[in-house]
Short mmCIF file of C-alpha atoms in Angstrom, two decimals:
data_model
loop_
_atom_site.label_atom_id
_atom_site.label_comp_id
_atom_site.label_asym_id
_atom_site.label_seq_id
_atom_site.Cartn_x
_atom_site.Cartn_y
_atom_site.Cartn_z
CA MET A 220 -33.24 -20.39 -5.99
CA PRO A 221 -29.76 -18.84 -6.42
CA GLU A 222 -27.82 -19.80 -9.50
CA THR A 223 -24.71 -21.88 -8.83
CA LYS A 224 -21.64 -21.69 -11.01
CA THR A 225 -19.96 -24.75 -12.47
CA GLN A 226 -16.28 -25.49 -11.85
CA PRO A 227 -15.13 -24.08 -15.24
CA GLU A 228 -17.17 -20.89 -14.76
CA THR A 229 -15.74 -20.41 -11.28
CA ALA A 230 -12.19 -21.01 -12.52
CA LEU A 231 -12.67 -18.48 -15.33
CA LEU A 232 -14.08 -15.91 -12.93
CA LEU A 233 -11.16 -16.37 -10.51
CA LYS A 234 -8.68 -16.08 -13.38
CA ALA A 235 -10.31 -12.83 -14.55
CA LEU A 236 -10.29 -11.41 -11.01
CA ARG A 237 -6.62 -12.28 -10.53
CA ARG A 238 -5.73 -10.68 -13.87
CA ASN A 239 -7.69 -7.55 -12.93
CA ASN A 240 -6.00 -7.36 -9.52
CA SER A 241 -2.59 -7.71 -11.15
CA LEU A 242 -3.41 -4.98 -13.66
CA LEU A 243 -4.59 -2.63 -10.91
CA GLY A 244 -1.33 -3.22 -9.03
CA GLU A 245 0.71 -2.44 -12.15
CA LEU A 246 -1.27 0.74 -12.76
CA ALA A 247 -0.80 1.83 -9.14
CA VAL A 248 2.97 1.40 -9.48
CA ARG A 249 3.15 3.00 -12.93
CA TYR A 250 1.13 6.07 -11.97
CA GLU A 251 2.49 6.28 -8.43
CA VAL A 252 -0.88 5.96 -6.79
CA SER A 253 -0.30 6.49 -3.13
CA LEU A 254 -2.09 5.20 -0.10
CA LYS A 255 -2.00 8.20 2.18
CA PRO A 256 -2.84 7.87 5.85
CA ALA A 257 -6.21 9.27 6.88
CA ARG A 258 -6.05 13.00 7.43
CA GLY A 259 -8.91 13.68 9.77
CA GLY A 260 -7.42 17.07 10.60
CA GLY A 261 -5.14 15.46 13.15
CA PRO A 262 -1.43 14.73 13.00
CA SER A 263 0.04 12.01 10.81
CA PRO A 264 0.49 8.63 12.49
CA THR A 265 3.89 8.01 14.04
CA VAL A 266 5.68 4.70 13.56
CA ASP A 267 7.98 3.76 16.41
CA SER A 268 7.76 -0.05 16.31
CA PRO A 269 6.89 -2.99 14.08
CA GLY A 270 3.57 -3.13 15.94
CA ASP A 271 2.81 0.40 14.74
CA VAL A 272 3.50 -0.72 11.15
CA HIS A 273 1.13 -3.67 11.59
CA ALA A 274 -1.55 -1.40 13.10
CA LEU A 275 -1.25 0.96 10.13
CA VAL A 276 -1.30 -1.49 7.19
CA GLY A 277 -1.61 -5.00 8.64
CA GLY A 278 -5.36 -5.40 8.35
CA GLU A 279 -5.40 -4.46 4.70
CA MET A 280 -2.21 -6.24 3.67
CA GLY A 281 -3.01 -9.39 5.62
CA ALA A 282 -6.16 -9.84 3.51
CA LEU A 283 -4.38 -9.62 0.14
CA ALA A 284 -4.36 -12.72 -2.07
CA GLN A 285 -1.10 -11.63 -3.72
CA GLU A 286 2.23 -10.62 -2.30
CA GLN A 287 2.63 -6.87 -2.20
CA LEU A 288 5.53 -4.65 -1.19
CA ARG A 289 4.93 -1.17 0.18
CA VAL A 290 7.24 1.49 1.50
CA LEU A 291 6.32 3.77 4.38
CA LEU A 292 7.79 7.23 3.96
CA LEU A 293 8.72 8.88 7.26
CA ASP A 294 9.85 12.34 8.26
CA ALA A 295 12.62 13.00 10.81
CA ARG A 296 10.17 12.38 13.69
CA ASN A 297 8.93 9.06 12.26
CA ARG A 298 5.62 10.56 11.17
CA VAL A 299 4.15 8.85 8.12
CA THR A 300 4.14 11.18 5.13
CA GLY A 301 3.01 8.52 2.67
CA VAL A 302 2.60 4.84 1.88
CA ARG A 303 3.49 3.70 -1.62
CA VAL A 304 2.73 0.39 -3.31
CA ILE A 305 5.96 -0.63 -5.01
CA TYR A 306 5.27 -4.15 -6.26
CA GLN A 307 2.35 -6.50 -6.63
CA GLY A 308 3.43 -10.08 -7.08
CA ASN A 309 1.64 -13.38 -7.33
CA ALA A 310 0.53 -15.71 -4.56
CA ASN A 311 4.06 -16.34 -3.30
CA ALA A 312 6.60 -14.09 -4.98
CA SER A 313 7.41 -10.52 -5.82
CA SER A 314 10.31 -9.16 -7.86
CA VAL A 315 12.07 -6.24 -6.18
CA ARG A 316 14.68 -3.69 -7.26
CA ALA A 317 16.18 -1.46 -4.58
CA ALA A 318 16.08 1.56 -6.90
CA GLU A 319 12.31 1.33 -7.30
CA VAL A 320 11.70 0.76 -3.60
CA LEU A 321 13.75 3.82 -2.65
CA ARG A 322 12.63 6.07 -5.50
CA PRO A 323 9.63 7.57 -3.63
CA ALA A 324 11.91 8.47 -0.71
CA VAL A 325 14.37 10.22 -3.03
CA VAL A 326 11.63 12.03 -4.97
CA GLU A 327 9.88 13.19 -1.80
CA ALA A 328 13.14 13.83 0.09
CA VAL A 329 12.20 11.86 3.18
CA PRO A 330 14.99 10.75 5.51
CA LYS A 331 13.53 7.43 6.66
CA VAL A 332 11.64 4.48 5.22
CA ILE A 333 10.22 1.16 6.33
CA ALA A 334 9.66 -1.66 3.86
CA VAL A 335 6.63 -3.84 4.48
CA HIS A 336 5.26 -6.78 2.55
CA ASN A 337 2.83 -9.59 3.09
CA HIS A 338 2.97 -13.35 2.81
CA PRO A 339 -0.42 -14.54 1.52
CA SER A 340 0.43 -18.01 2.88
CA GLY A 341 -0.17 -16.58 6.36
CA ASP A 342 3.37 -17.39 7.57
CA PRO A 343 5.27 -14.14 8.21
CA ASP A 344 8.64 -15.85 8.69
CA PRO A 345 11.22 -14.31 6.33
CA SER A 346 12.52 -16.34 3.43
CA PRO A 347 16.20 -16.29 2.43
CA GLU A 348 15.13 -14.05 -0.49
CA ASP A 349 13.46 -11.62 1.97
CA VAL A 350 16.71 -11.40 3.93
CA ARG A 351 18.77 -10.85 0.76
CA ILE A 352 16.43 -8.12 -0.50
CA THR A 353 16.51 -6.41 2.90
CA ARG A 354 20.31 -6.35 2.91
CA ASP A 355 20.36 -4.95 -0.64
CA LEU A 356 17.82 -2.27 0.34
CA ALA A 357 19.81 -1.32 3.44
CA ALA A 358 23.04 -0.96 1.43
CA ALA A 359 21.34 1.13 -1.28
CA ALA A 360 19.55 3.29 1.30
CA LYS A 361 22.82 3.95 3.12
CA LEU A 362 24.43 5.16 -0.13
CA LEU A 363 21.51 7.56 -0.62
CA GLY A 364 21.57 8.86 2.94
CA ILE A 365 18.20 7.28 3.75
CA ASP A 366 17.62 5.28 6.92
CA LEU A 367 15.93 1.93 6.30
CA LEU A 368 14.47 1.50 9.77
CA ASP A 369 12.98 -1.95 9.30
CA HIS A 370 11.45 -4.49 6.96
CA VAL A 371 8.21 -5.89 8.35
CA ILE A 372 6.51 -9.00 6.97
CA ILE A 373 2.79 -9.47 7.58
CA GLY A 374 0.95 -12.78 7.40
CA GLY A 375 -1.89 -14.56 9.14
CA GLY A 376 -2.67 -11.67 11.48
CA ARG A 377 0.94 -11.71 12.69
CA PHE A 378 4.08 -9.83 11.75
CA VAL A 379 7.84 -10.27 11.85
CA SER A 380 10.44 -7.51 12.02
CA LEU A 381 13.69 -8.35 10.26
CA LYS A 382 15.39 -5.74 12.44
CA ASP A 383 14.14 -7.40 15.65
CA ARG A 384 15.35 -10.76 14.35
CA GLY A 385 18.84 -9.34 13.72
CA LEU A 386 18.57 -9.91 9.97
CA MET A 387 19.36 -6.33 8.93
CA PRO A 388 22.85 -4.86 8.70
#
């Protein structure tokens, strides 16, 4: 007969898993661990629409229990040269600084980026904070000569493009 855990044991286990997940996210950011697209000898994926962004990272990001912000690094032809985890937040929030979001693009000298984050709630509708952060990112990117092509929010198997909604400058 399988052993069942009591409520306190389950709560402690969940707390430990959440702490571990948070620590792994911090380490990924600190040591610039990248999530590179698969390189099966073929060309890098090209991102031409919010649907392409969702196809690339939506399955993985939609399953996350914590909010996470990533930046897709793109070359001049919109080919993905890298995907970087920038922030790992909690169940409903993530703190974002434009400098840290754009840093990988500056370091790797890519001309274009797309910001993408998830809403663990399953509702991909942008919050007022999402809109504010997107406008800050767009202004900072413009100063650096980087094109912020879009900010895509993933949730519940769906996605929302802030560009398509007219919420980007």
